Tab-separated table of C-alpha atoms and ligand atoms in Angstrom:
chain	number	residue	atom	x	y	z
M	1	MET	CA	9.175	-25.302	-1.829
M	2	LYS	CA	6.796	-23.309	-3.829
M	3	VAL	CA	6.751	-21.655	-7.362
M	4	ASP	CA	5.573	-17.900	-6.986
M	5	VAL	CA	4.492	-16.608	-10.382
M	6	ILE	CA	4.673	-12.454	-11.503
M	7	LEU	CA	2.406	-12.129	-14.436
M	8	GLY	CA	0.451	-8.993	-15.559
M	9	LEU	CA	-2.905	-7.981	-15.514
M	10	GLN	CA	-3.529	-5.909	-18.454
M	11	TRP	CA	-2.551	-6.128	-21.734
M	12	GLY	CA	0.916	-6.382	-21.222
M	13	ASP	CA	4.173	-4.270	-21.038
M	14	GLU	CA	3.612	-3.957	-17.216
M	15	GLY	CA	6.820	-4.010	-16.291
M	16	LYS	CA	7.167	-8.082	-15.605
M	17	GLY	CA	10.403	-8.122	-16.342
M	18	LYS	CA	12.197	-5.351	-13.604
M	19	ILE	CA	10.384	-6.969	-10.971
M	20	VAL	CA	11.377	-10.213	-11.908
M	21	ASP	CA	14.780	-8.851	-11.609
M	22	VAL	CA	13.644	-7.398	-8.558
M	23	LEU	CA	12.856	-10.560	-6.961
M	24	THR	CA	15.684	-13.186	-8.224
M	25	PRO	CA	17.528	-12.764	-5.354
M	26	ASN	CA	14.655	-14.630	-3.208
M	27	TYR	CA	14.524	-17.670	-5.465
M	28	GLN	CA	17.466	-19.862	-7.013
M	29	ILE	CA	15.551	-20.829	-9.978
M	30	VAL	CA	13.659	-18.283	-12.679
M	31	ALA	CA	11.188	-19.664	-15.342
M	32	ARG	CA	9.612	-18.567	-18.286
M	33	PHE	CA	6.290	-20.136	-18.238
M	34	GLN	CA	4.434	-18.930	-22.188
M	35	GLY	CA	5.042	-16.866	-24.682
M	36	GLY	CA	8.017	-16.736	-27.030
M	37	PRO	CA	10.082	-13.257	-28.791
M	38	ASN	CA	6.440	-10.814	-28.928
M	39	ALA	CA	7.708	-10.182	-25.248
M	40	GLY	CA	10.281	-7.464	-24.463
M	41	HIS	CA	10.913	-6.946	-20.892
M	42	THR	CA	12.847	-4.423	-19.476
M	43	LEU	CA	15.729	-4.388	-17.172
M	44	GLU	CA	17.779	-1.082	-16.084
M	45	PHE	CA	20.631	-1.706	-13.888
M	46	GLU	CA	23.748	0.417	-13.014
M	47	GLY	CA	23.495	2.410	-15.867
M	48	HIS	CA	22.729	-0.163	-18.620
M	49	LYS	CA	19.482	-0.911	-20.054
M	50	TYR	CA	18.805	-4.543	-21.524
M	51	ILE	CA	15.661	-6.039	-23.440
M	52	LEU	CA	15.170	-9.559	-22.879
M	53	LYS	CA	12.788	-11.509	-25.209
M	54	SER	CA	13.253	-15.184	-24.633
M	55	ILE	CA	15.669	-15.591	-21.741
M	56	PRO	CA	14.257	-15.088	-18.614
M	57	SER	CA	14.585	-11.964	-16.454
M	58	GLY	CA	16.629	-13.798	-13.581
M	59	ILE	CA	20.086	-13.759	-15.752
M	60	PHE	CA	21.511	-10.648	-14.327
M	61	GLN	CA	21.098	-12.242	-10.935
M	62	GLU	CA	24.634	-14.242	-10.039
M	63	GLY	CA	23.958	-17.943	-9.058
M	64	LYS	CA	20.266	-18.108	-10.560
M	65	VAL	CA	19.255	-21.051	-13.053
M	66	ASN	CA	17.308	-19.452	-15.674
M	67	VAL	CA	14.932	-22.006	-17.582
M	68	ILE	CA	12.975	-21.627	-20.933
M	69	GLY	CA	10.057	-23.844	-19.813
M	70	ASN	CA	8.232	-26.632	-21.965
M	71	GLY	CA	5.550	-23.875	-22.862
M	72	VAL	CA	7.281	-21.033	-24.204
M	73	VAL	CA	7.732	-20.828	-28.053
M	74	ILE	CA	11.301	-20.030	-29.617
M	75	ASP	CA	12.874	-18.089	-32.427
M	76	PRO	CA	16.459	-19.757	-32.688
M	77	ALA	CA	17.720	-16.892	-34.804
M	78	LEU	CA	16.234	-14.470	-32.592
M	79	PHE	CA	17.726	-16.235	-29.927
M	80	LYS	CA	21.264	-16.694	-30.497
M	81	GLN	CA	20.884	-12.343	-31.309
M	82	GLU	CA	20.061	-11.407	-27.658
M	83	ALA	CA	22.044	-14.203	-26.284
M	84	GLU	CA	24.908	-13.012	-28.034
M	85	THR	CA	23.780	-8.887	-27.376
M	86	LEU	CA	24.266	-10.660	-23.180
M	87	GLU	CA	27.341	-12.732	-23.975
M	88	ALA	CA	28.840	-9.333	-25.638
M	89	ALA	CA	27.717	-7.367	-22.448
M	90	GLY	CA	30.164	-9.914	-20.341
M	91	ASN	CA	27.278	-12.027	-19.163
M	92	ILE	CA	27.996	-15.794	-19.320
M	93	LEU	CA	25.220	-17.476	-20.143
M	94	THR	CA	26.181	-21.087	-20.232
M	95	ASP	CA	26.230	-21.798	-16.690
M	96	LYS	CA	22.913	-19.945	-16.012
M	97	LEU	CA	20.437	-20.977	-18.712
M	98	CYS	CA	18.645	-24.207	-20.006
M	99	ILE	CA	15.753	-24.948	-22.182
M	100	SER	CA	12.926	-27.604	-22.408
M	101	LYS	CA	13.338	-30.558	-24.559
M	102	LYS	CA	9.813	-29.569	-24.782
M	103	ALA	CA	9.575	-25.848	-25.372
M	104	HIS	CA	8.295	-25.633	-29.790
M	105	LEU	CA	10.676	-23.691	-32.544
M	106	ILE	CA	9.424	-20.965	-34.509
M	107	LEU	CA	10.168	-22.012	-37.909
M	108	PRO	CA	11.068	-19.212	-40.413
M	109	THR	CA	7.737	-19.907	-42.312
M	110	HIS	CA	5.858	-19.418	-39.100
M	111	ARG	CA	6.610	-15.832	-39.376
M	112	LEU	CA	6.270	-16.087	-43.205
M	113	LEU	CA	2.815	-16.962	-41.858
M	114	ASP	CA	2.090	-14.578	-39.119
M	115	ALA	CA	2.975	-11.833	-41.739
M	116	ALA	CA	0.168	-13.103	-44.510
M	117	TYR	CA	-2.259	-13.638	-42.380
M	118	GLU	CA	-1.836	-10.364	-40.700
M	119	GLN	CA	-2.091	-8.496	-44.476
M	120	SER	CA	-5.135	-10.879	-45.552
M	121	LYS	CA	-7.094	-9.706	-42.633
M	122	GLY	CA	-6.579	-5.534	-43.760
M	123	ASP	CA	-7.943	-3.144	-41.246
M	124	SER	CA	-9.285	-6.470	-39.147
M	125	LYS	CA	-6.516	-7.451	-38.114
M	126	ILE	CA	-4.627	-8.493	-34.959
M	127	GLY	CA	-1.385	-6.200	-35.249
M	128	THR	CA	0.264	-9.053	-33.542
M	129	THR	CA	4.484	-8.743	-33.286
M	130	GLY	CA	5.121	-10.363	-36.425
M	131	ARG	CA	7.276	-13.106	-34.706
M	132	GLY	CA	5.112	-16.782	-35.552
M	133	ILE	CA	3.633	-17.000	-32.670
M	134	GLY	CA	-0.097	-17.708	-33.290
M	135	PRO	CA	1.202	-20.052	-36.404
M	136	ALA	CA	3.863	-21.444	-34.084
M	137	TYR	CA	1.791	-22.378	-31.027
M	138	THR	CA	-1.763	-23.126	-34.148
M	139	ASP	CA	1.469	-26.225	-35.584
M	140	LYS	CA	1.653	-27.044	-31.866
M	141	VAL	CA	-1.969	-27.872	-30.878
M	142	SER	CA	-2.791	-28.838	-34.166
M	143	ARG	CA	0.348	-31.885	-33.841
M	144	ASN	CA	2.306	-30.672	-36.382
M	145	GLY	CA	4.188	-28.609	-34.634
M	146	LEU	CA	8.815	-28.909	-34.149
M	147	ARG	CA	10.492	-28.991	-30.663
M	148	VAL	CA	13.727	-28.557	-28.923
M	149	GLY	CA	14.396	-32.041	-28.373
M	150	ASP	CA	13.684	-33.022	-32.135
M	151	LEU	CA	16.670	-31.257	-33.000
M	152	PHE	CA	18.930	-33.974	-32.337
M	153	HIS	CA	16.919	-36.767	-34.437
M	154	ASP	CA	16.292	-36.543	-37.686
M	155	PHE	CA	15.531	-33.052	-37.500
M	156	GLU	CA	16.407	-32.144	-41.271
M	157	GLU	CA	13.467	-34.570	-42.675
M	158	LYS	CA	10.958	-32.879	-39.758
M	159	TYR	CA	12.263	-29.252	-40.718
M	160	LYS	CA	11.525	-29.710	-44.311
M	161	LYS	CA	8.109	-31.405	-44.134
M	162	ALA	CA	6.824	-28.773	-41.772
M	163	THR	CA	8.242	-26.296	-44.192
M	164	GLU	CA	6.777	-27.771	-47.422
M	165	ARG	CA	3.477	-27.521	-45.884
M	166	HIS	CA	3.850	-24.487	-44.699
M	167	LYS	CA	4.797	-23.192	-48.324
M	168	LYS	CA	1.397	-24.623	-49.555
M	169	ILE	CA	-0.636	-22.442	-47.043
M	170	LEU	CA	1.704	-19.555	-48.091
M	171	ALA	CA	1.157	-19.992	-51.937
M	172	GLN	CA	-2.681	-19.102	-51.106
M	173	TYR	CA	-1.872	-15.761	-49.709
M	174	ASP	CA	-0.826	-12.932	-51.676
M	175	PHE	CA	2.632	-12.722	-50.708
M	176	GLU	CA	6.592	-12.398	-51.667
M	177	TYR	CA	9.205	-14.154	-49.000
M	178	ASN	CA	12.812	-14.508	-49.074
M	179	LEU	CA	12.708	-17.887	-47.538
M	180	PRO	CA	16.280	-18.842	-48.097
M	181	GLU	CA	17.700	-15.544	-46.021
M	182	LEU	CA	15.723	-16.039	-42.927
M	183	GLU	CA	17.045	-20.085	-43.160
M	184	GLU	CA	20.461	-19.310	-43.003
M	185	GLN	CA	20.078	-16.944	-39.494
M	186	TRP	CA	17.329	-19.736	-38.656
M	187	PHE	CA	20.096	-22.573	-38.533
M	188	ALA	CA	23.106	-20.482	-37.301
M	189	GLY	CA	20.628	-19.680	-34.199
M	190	VAL	CA	20.200	-23.676	-34.131
M	191	GLU	CA	23.763	-24.096	-33.632
M	192	LYS	CA	23.836	-21.612	-31.065
M	193	LEU	CA	20.799	-22.905	-29.965
M	194	LYS	CA	22.223	-26.236	-29.244
M	195	SER	CA	25.365	-24.762	-26.826
M	196	TYR	CA	23.159	-24.319	-24.244
M	197	ASP	CA	21.379	-26.875	-21.911
M	198	ILE	CA	18.816	-28.957	-23.497
M	199	ILE	CA	16.777	-30.427	-20.690
M	200	ASP	CA	13.758	-32.201	-18.977
M	201	SER	CA	12.973	-29.433	-17.160
M	202	GLU	CA	9.827	-30.430	-15.966
M	203	HIS	CA	12.266	-33.080	-13.949
M	204	PHE	CA	14.846	-30.571	-13.435
M	205	ILE	CA	12.159	-28.127	-12.077
M	206	ASN	CA	10.244	-30.598	-8.993
M	207	LYS	CA	13.624	-32.100	-8.011
M	208	LYS	CA	14.480	-28.876	-7.193
M	209	LEU	CA	11.651	-27.914	-5.685
M	210	VAL	CA	11.755	-30.659	-3.772
M	211	ALA	CA	15.294	-30.374	-2.592
M	212	GLY	CA	14.111	-27.108	-1.136
M	213	ASP	CA	14.595	-24.410	-4.050
M	214	LYS	CA	12.423	-22.151	-4.724
M	215	VAL	CA	11.159	-20.470	-8.236
M	216	LEU	CA	9.749	-17.695	-9.561
M	217	ALA	CA	7.460	-18.261	-12.758
M	218	GLU	CA	7.979	-15.051	-15.121
M	219	GLY	CA	4.793	-14.405	-17.289
M	220	ALA	CA	4.595	-13.152	-20.685
M	221	GLN	CA	2.156	-10.807	-22.187
M	222	GLY	CA	-0.582	-10.128	-19.822
M	223	SER	CA	-4.174	-11.477	-18.698
M	224	LEU	CA	-6.511	-9.546	-21.294
M	225	LEU	CA	-4.246	-11.236	-23.719
M	226	ASP	CA	-5.180	-14.312	-22.741
M	227	ILE	CA	-5.988	-17.152	-25.279
M	228	ASP	CA	-9.570	-18.119	-23.447
M	229	PHE	CA	-9.978	-14.988	-21.210
M	230	GLY	CA	-8.704	-11.765	-23.224
M	231	SER	CA	-10.324	-9.517	-25.996
M	232	TYR	CA	-10.016	-12.615	-28.275
M	233	PRO	CA	-9.602	-12.507	-31.064
M	234	PHE	CA	-7.271	-9.750	-30.365
M	235	VAL	CA	-4.975	-12.205	-27.784
M	236	THR	CA	-2.001	-13.458	-27.931
M	237	SER	CA	-1.974	-17.643	-28.729
M	238	SER	CA	-0.764	-18.949	-25.124
M	239	ASN	CA	-2.635	-18.734	-21.865
M	240	THR	CA	-1.010	-15.967	-20.041
M	241	ILE	CA	-2.529	-16.177	-16.695
M	242	CYS	CA	-1.412	-18.496	-13.792
M	243	ALA	CA	-2.675	-21.897	-14.765
M	244	GLY	CA	-0.426	-21.266	-17.584
M	245	ALA	CA	2.161	-21.617	-15.418
M	246	CYS	CA	1.466	-25.105	-14.401
M	247	THR	CA	1.135	-26.131	-18.399
M	248	GLY	CA	4.478	-24.628	-19.107
M	249	LEU	CA	6.574	-25.644	-16.374
M	250	GLY	CA	5.171	-29.269	-15.977
M	251	ILE	CA	4.255	-28.772	-11.921
M	252	SER	CA	1.157	-28.954	-9.646
M	253	PRO	CA	-0.955	-26.173	-8.913
M	254	HIS	CA	-0.450	-27.471	-4.982
M	255	THR	CA	3.242	-26.336	-5.855
M	256	ILE	CA	1.926	-22.093	-6.342
M	257	GLY	CA	2.466	-19.955	-3.828
M	258	ASP	CA	2.527	-16.176	-4.121
M	259	VAL	CA	0.474	-14.773	-7.262
M	260	PHE	CA	2.216	-11.362	-7.997
M	261	GLY	CA	0.201	-9.597	-10.440
M	262	ILE	CA	1.436	-6.442	-11.859
M	263	PHE	CA	-0.588	-3.329	-13.384
M	264	LYS	CA	0.398	-0.222	-14.524
M	265	ALA	CA	-1.393	2.940	-12.208
M	266	TYR	CA	-3.020	3.147	-15.262
M	267	CYS	CA	-3.516	1.612	-18.595
M	268	THR	CA	-1.952	0.543	-22.367
M	269	ARG	CA	-2.345	-1.285	-24.987
M	270	VAL	CA	-0.095	-2.588	-28.554
M	271	GLY	CA	-1.874	-3.279	-31.788
M	272	SER	CA	-5.543	-3.924	-32.198
M	273	GLY	CA	-9.071	-4.703	-30.111
M	274	PRO	CA	-11.394	-3.015	-27.546
M	275	PHE	CA	-9.376	-0.834	-24.552
M	276	PRO	CA	-12.577	0.930	-23.328
M	277	THR	CA	-10.908	3.295	-20.769
M	278	GLU	CA	-8.632	3.965	-23.777
M	279	LEU	CA	-8.336	8.424	-24.177
M	280	LEU	CA	-7.796	8.840	-27.862
M	281	ASP	CA	-7.116	13.242	-26.232
M	282	GLU	CA	-4.334	15.166	-24.696
M	283	THR	CA	-4.445	13.678	-21.859
M	284	GLY	CA	-4.031	10.308	-23.827
M	285	GLN	CA	-0.918	11.900	-25.384
M	286	GLU	CA	0.341	13.286	-22.188
M	287	LEU	CA	0.275	9.709	-20.510
M	288	ARG	CA	2.029	8.425	-23.614
M	289	ASP	CA	5.298	10.973	-23.549
M	290	ALA	CA	5.777	10.467	-19.537
M	291	GLY	CA	5.345	6.780	-19.723
M	292	HIS	CA	7.605	6.596	-22.871
M	293	GLU	CA	4.934	4.026	-23.996
M	294	TYR	CA	6.710	2.875	-27.202
M	295	GLY	CA	6.896	-1.083	-27.611
M	296	SER	CA	9.822	-2.512	-26.385
M	297	VAL	CA	9.748	-5.238	-29.843
M	298	THR	CA	8.325	-3.534	-32.481
M	299	GLY	CA	8.313	0.360	-31.322
M	300	ARG	CA	4.620	1.349	-31.930
M	301	PRO	CA	3.509	3.665	-29.603
M	302	ARG	CA	1.022	1.809	-27.217
M	303	ARG	CA	-2.479	3.573	-26.777
M	304	CYS	CA	-3.012	4.810	-23.281
M	305	GLY	CA	-5.932	4.985	-20.226
M	306	TRP	CA	-6.804	5.349	-17.203
M	307	ILE	CA	-6.701	2.482	-14.750
M	308	ASP	CA	-9.729	-0.157	-15.712
M	309	LEU	CA	-10.963	-2.109	-12.563
M	310	VAL	CA	-13.740	-3.246	-13.841
M	311	ALA	CA	-10.859	-5.528	-16.123
M	312	LEU	CA	-8.638	-5.498	-13.152
M	313	ARG	CA	-10.573	-7.880	-10.755
M	314	TYR	CA	-11.779	-9.594	-13.809
M	315	THR	CA	-8.167	-10.709	-13.997
M	316	ILE	CA	-7.020	-11.146	-10.312
M	317	MET	CA	-10.102	-13.200	-9.965
M	318	LEU	CA	-8.549	-15.407	-12.591
M	319	ASN	CA	-5.241	-15.540	-11.730
M	320	GLY	CA	-5.640	-15.866	-7.427
M	321	VAL	CA	-3.266	-12.969	-7.240
M	322	THR	CA	-2.408	-12.642	-3.332
M	323	LYS	CA	-0.096	-9.602	-4.031
M	324	LEU	CA	0.174	-6.519	-6.404
M	325	VAL	CA	2.332	-4.596	-7.669
M	326	MET	CA	2.386	-1.280	-8.790
M	327	MET	CA	4.222	0.025	-11.647
M	328	LYS	CA	5.405	3.624	-13.238
M	329	SER	CA	3.574	5.295	-10.560
M	330	ASP	CA	5.849	8.299	-11.037
M	331	VAL	CA	3.867	8.931	-14.692
M	332	LEU	CA	1.233	10.234	-13.033
M	333	ASP	CA	3.114	12.684	-10.456
M	334	SER	CA	2.293	15.886	-12.551
M	335	PHE	CA	-1.158	15.331	-13.259
M	336	ASP	CA	-3.450	17.221	-11.393
M	337	ALA	CA	-6.756	14.320	-11.003
M	338	ILE	CA	-6.180	10.981	-11.469
M	339	LYS	CA	-9.454	9.075	-12.719
M	340	ALA	CA	-10.300	5.497	-12.311
M	341	CYS	CA	-13.220	3.211	-14.252
M	342	VAL	CA	-14.597	1.145	-10.781
M	343	ALA	CA	-17.862	0.059	-13.556
M	344	TYR	CA	-18.920	-0.012	-16.962
M	345	LYS	CA	-22.338	1.304	-18.140
M	346	ILE	CA	-23.321	-1.045	-20.954
M	347	ASN	CA	-26.783	0.754	-22.649
M	348	GLY	CA	-27.833	2.561	-19.757
M	349	GLU	CA	-27.530	-0.437	-17.089
M	350	GLU	CA	-24.662	-0.432	-14.648
M	351	THR	CA	-22.156	-3.859	-14.073
M	352	GLU	CA	-18.827	-4.386	-12.056
M	353	ASP	CA	-18.071	-7.647	-14.438
M	354	LEU	CA	-16.668	-7.752	-17.013
M	355	PRO	CA	-18.864	-8.308	-20.603
M	356	PHE	CA	-18.480	-11.371	-22.941
M	357	ASP	CA	-17.716	-8.781	-25.447
M	358	ILE	CA	-15.930	-5.353	-24.632
M	359	THR	CA	-15.948	-3.981	-27.707
M	360	GLU	CA	-20.119	-2.813	-27.633
M	361	ASN	CA	-21.229	0.805	-26.132
M	362	ILE	CA	-19.674	0.546	-23.258
M	363	GLU	CA	-19.357	3.589	-21.142
M	364	PRO	CA	-16.515	3.583	-18.364
M	365	VAL	CA	-18.111	5.195	-15.122
M	366	TRP	CA	-15.688	6.981	-13.721
M	367	VAL	CA	-14.100	7.888	-10.022
M	368	GLU	CA	-11.634	11.645	-9.813
M	369	LEU	CA	-8.833	11.258	-7.268
M	370	PRO	CA	-6.435	14.034	-6.825
M	371	GLY	CA	-2.626	14.014	-8.384
M	372	TRP	CA	-0.253	14.134	-5.979
M	373	LYS	CA	2.130	16.382	-7.869
M	374	THR	CA	5.376	15.344	-6.378
M	375	ASP	CA	7.915	13.776	-7.688
M	376	MET	CA	8.180	10.528	-6.632
M	377	THR	CA	11.295	8.964	-8.732
M	378	ARG	CA	13.398	9.798	-5.877
M	379	MET	CA	11.408	8.266	-2.849
M	380	GLN	CA	13.011	5.460	-0.757
M	381	SER	CA	10.271	4.164	1.633
M	382	GLU	CA	6.463	4.559	1.956
M	383	ASP	CA	7.169	6.592	4.634
M	384	GLU	CA	7.872	9.271	1.958
M	385	PHE	CA	4.577	8.992	-0.272
M	386	PRO	CA	2.361	12.012	-0.758
M	387	GLU	CA	-0.657	11.829	1.392
M	388	GLU	CA	-2.285	12.027	-2.434
M	389	PHE	CA	-0.888	9.072	-3.584
M	390	ASN	CA	-1.382	6.899	-0.139
M	391	ALA	CA	-5.296	7.937	-0.990
M	392	TYR	CA	-4.975	6.227	-4.389
M	393	LEU	CA	-3.247	3.162	-2.657
M	394	THR	CA	-5.957	2.888	-0.081
M	395	PHE	CA	-8.517	3.525	-2.849
M	396	LEU	CA	-7.029	0.927	-5.267
M	397	GLU	CA	-6.578	-2.124	-1.976
M	398	GLU	CA	-10.206	-1.360	-1.383
M	399	GLU	CA	-11.294	-1.740	-5.001
M	400	LEU	CA	-9.745	-5.084	-5.677
M	401	GLY	CA	-9.156	-6.405	-2.237
M	402	VAL	CA	-5.893	-7.034	-2.760
M	403	PRO	CA	-2.961	-5.279	-0.841
M	404	ILE	CA	-0.344	-3.601	-3.028
M	405	ALA	CA	3.493	-4.839	-1.743
M	406	ILE	CA	5.633	-3.431	-4.243
M	407	VAL	CA	5.597	-0.120	-5.855
M	408	SER	CA	7.762	1.421	-8.571
M	409	VAL	CA	8.441	4.795	-9.037
M	410	GLY	CA	10.675	4.760	-12.332
M	411	PRO	CA	12.577	1.878	-14.407
M	412	ASP	CA	15.351	1.309	-12.774
M	413	ARG	CA	15.731	-1.923	-10.399
M	414	ALA	CA	16.914	1.082	-7.413
M	415	GLN	CA	13.313	2.297	-7.982
M	416	THR	CA	11.300	0.130	-6.372
M	417	ILE	CA	9.549	0.450	-2.432
M	418	ILE	CA	8.393	-3.058	-0.928
M	419	ARG	CA	5.914	-2.467	1.447
Q	501	GDP	P1	7.059	-5.828	-19.622
Q	501	GDP	O1	7.092	-6.650	-20.986
Q	501	GDP	O2	5.728	-5.991	-18.820
Q	501	GDP	O3	8.344	-6.551	-18.899
Q	501	GDP	O4	7.017	-4.372	-19.759
Q	501	GDP	P2	8.044	-3.633	-20.591
Q	501	GDP	O5	9.693	-3.681	-20.507
Q	501	GDP	O6	7.473	-3.386	-21.911
Q	501	GDP	O7	7.518	-2.434	-19.969
Q	501	GDP	C1	7.897	-1.416	-19.366
Q	501	GDP	C2	8.492	-0.513	-19.705
Q	501	GDP	O8	8.783	0.355	-18.515
Q	501	GDP	C3	9.575	-0.038	-19.838
Q	501	GDP	O9	10.354	0.949	-20.660
Q	501	GDP	C4	10.325	-0.068	-18.383
Q	501	GDP	O10	11.543	0.467	-18.501
Q	501	GDP	C5	9.598	0.785	-17.826
Q	501	GDP	N1	9.080	1.051	-16.188
Q	501	GDP	C6	9.208	-0.129	-15.145
Q	501	GDP	N2	8.693	0.155	-14.540
Q	501	GDP	C7	9.084	1.497	-14.365
Q	501	GDP	C8	8.269	2.558	-13.196
Q	501	GDP	O11	7.912	2.551	-12.242
Q	501	GDP	N3	7.984	4.215	-13.851
Q	501	GDP	C9	8.660	4.072	-15.018
Q	501	GDP	N4	8.600	5.378	-15.070
Q	501	GDP	N5	8.636	3.313	-16.100
Q	501	GDP	C10	9.348	1.793	-15.807
Q	502	IMO	P1	5.771	-8.521	-22.965
Q	502	IMO	O1	5.983	-10.103	-22.177
Q	502	IMO	C1	2.045	-6.255	-25.275
Q	502	IMO	C2	0.265	-8.341	-28.595
Q	502	IMO	C3	0.610	-7.893	-29.624
Q	502	IMO	C4	-1.293	-8.203	-30.330
Q	502	IMO	C5	-1.328	-9.258	-29.798
Q	502	IMO	C6	-0.820	-10.205	-30.476
Q	502	IMO	O2	6.190	-7.380	-23.500
Q	502	IMO	O3	4.133	-7.573	-21.918
Q	502	IMO	P2	0.860	-11.797	-30.594
Q	502	IMO	O4	3.034	-11.729	-31.510
Q	502	IMO	O5	1.718	-12.318	-29.571
Q	502	IMO	O6	0.371	-13.036	-31.816
Q	502	IMO	O7	0.452	-10.208	-31.103
Q	502	IMO	O8	-0.544	-9.396	-28.461
Q	502	IMO	N1	1.387	-8.526	-27.332
Q	502	IMO	C7	1.705	-7.733	-26.650
Q	502	IMO	N2	1.811	-6.582	-25.995
Q	502	IMO	N3	3.477	-6.902	-24.989
Q	502	IMO	C8	3.648	-8.109	-24.725
Q	502	IMO	O9	4.381	-8.945	-24.518
Q	502	IMO	C9	3.118	-8.463	-25.849
Q	502	IMO	N4	2.907	-9.938	-27.139
Q	502	IMO	C10	2.462	-9.715	-27.397
Q	502	IMO	O10	0.499	-6.561	-29.319
Q	502	IMO	O11	-1.724	-7.023	-30.156
Q	503	MG	MG1	6.788	-5.326	-22.776
């Protein structure tokens, strides 16, 4: 059978976790393919709220296998905390979680390097999540990384070699740190990690596909944070686009079925970097308040703005999106008017294509639509949608050329309308 992919079309935090949880009953396997504990995927159901970082969002549905794929980077210390939180709440993970031998490890010194690099950048810092993501992927690409499978073979020696190299780099920075404390938590995490199924996940997934299982691949971050196509250098260090599901799980492009592209009815970003439709005024604050726009990993206020259709058309193109999912529609419930950026004006010239450099002189070209001024949070079906909301959906579908298959009207699993 096929692998359907769910991924973010903006700068992350679109609501991927919620939709993965909602769609998991249709699949046998849920698999994360990139990123690491820089992700924070929020799930709410039956009065519970969980924020998942490394563990796939299918973990709360019974009888499903959740795979942490080879493209993911894992910090055992953070993984242990996350697993223990879920276990303390009564979730048994051992029979539904497995981890790729080829997933790379985030070492304590990767976290220190992330902090040292950020500190040295001053005003031009990326605003990373501080989880060591960049340095861990750097070691992977430069062929110095350590993988989960290495934990079982002469690991101490490999670990020592890697940290000695990192310490030499850290010595070049004016940066203080306490490594032994971090290492104690990290090695306790390694023992925890080893208590789960560590597998050859590419074989596992491909065999299951041949046997007729359906797989849901869960993206992290968003396409505008992609290392190749995002707002470089203000990006994360992995391929967040659909192609990343192939390399991050070891599946062929032929196996990809639907690509669910998730976006908020407006737009947000955490960390530094360009954001053409950002609102630095009261309206931006209104969006932040109504949408509770504070990062689930770092607690930082998210930057807010209107929806950017130039950027969305670009990410839909990169991913081959077949179905759109619109999140946080309810956040716009109280607005009199809603704006959408349909083109950019750059030095007087209008363009609908995302340019190489989105830092320069971009003036959004706006279309304004009437707000619906109706509480959508209790709606159960699209028959209840107000006329103005339907007009917003039709407008977006025409502009983007892809149907909006799912509309989310609140954080809870139940506040989801499949069209
Ligand atoms: P992810 O990283 O893409 O999984 O998204 P996050 O969990 O970081 O951020 C999405 C936030 O919006 C979380 O706090 C969710 O609980 C919340 N959320 C998801 N869908 C909706 C929705 O339709 N309406 C509202 N108001 N909140 C939502
Ligand atoms: P989810 O999966 C939003 C951002 C950081 C920073 C940049 C690089 O929850 O949508 P990194 O730590 O990856 O080196 O940081 O990427 N970032 C995210 N923003 N949601 C995320 O994940 C993010 N993961 C990383 O804020 O700007
Ligand atoms: Mg998030």
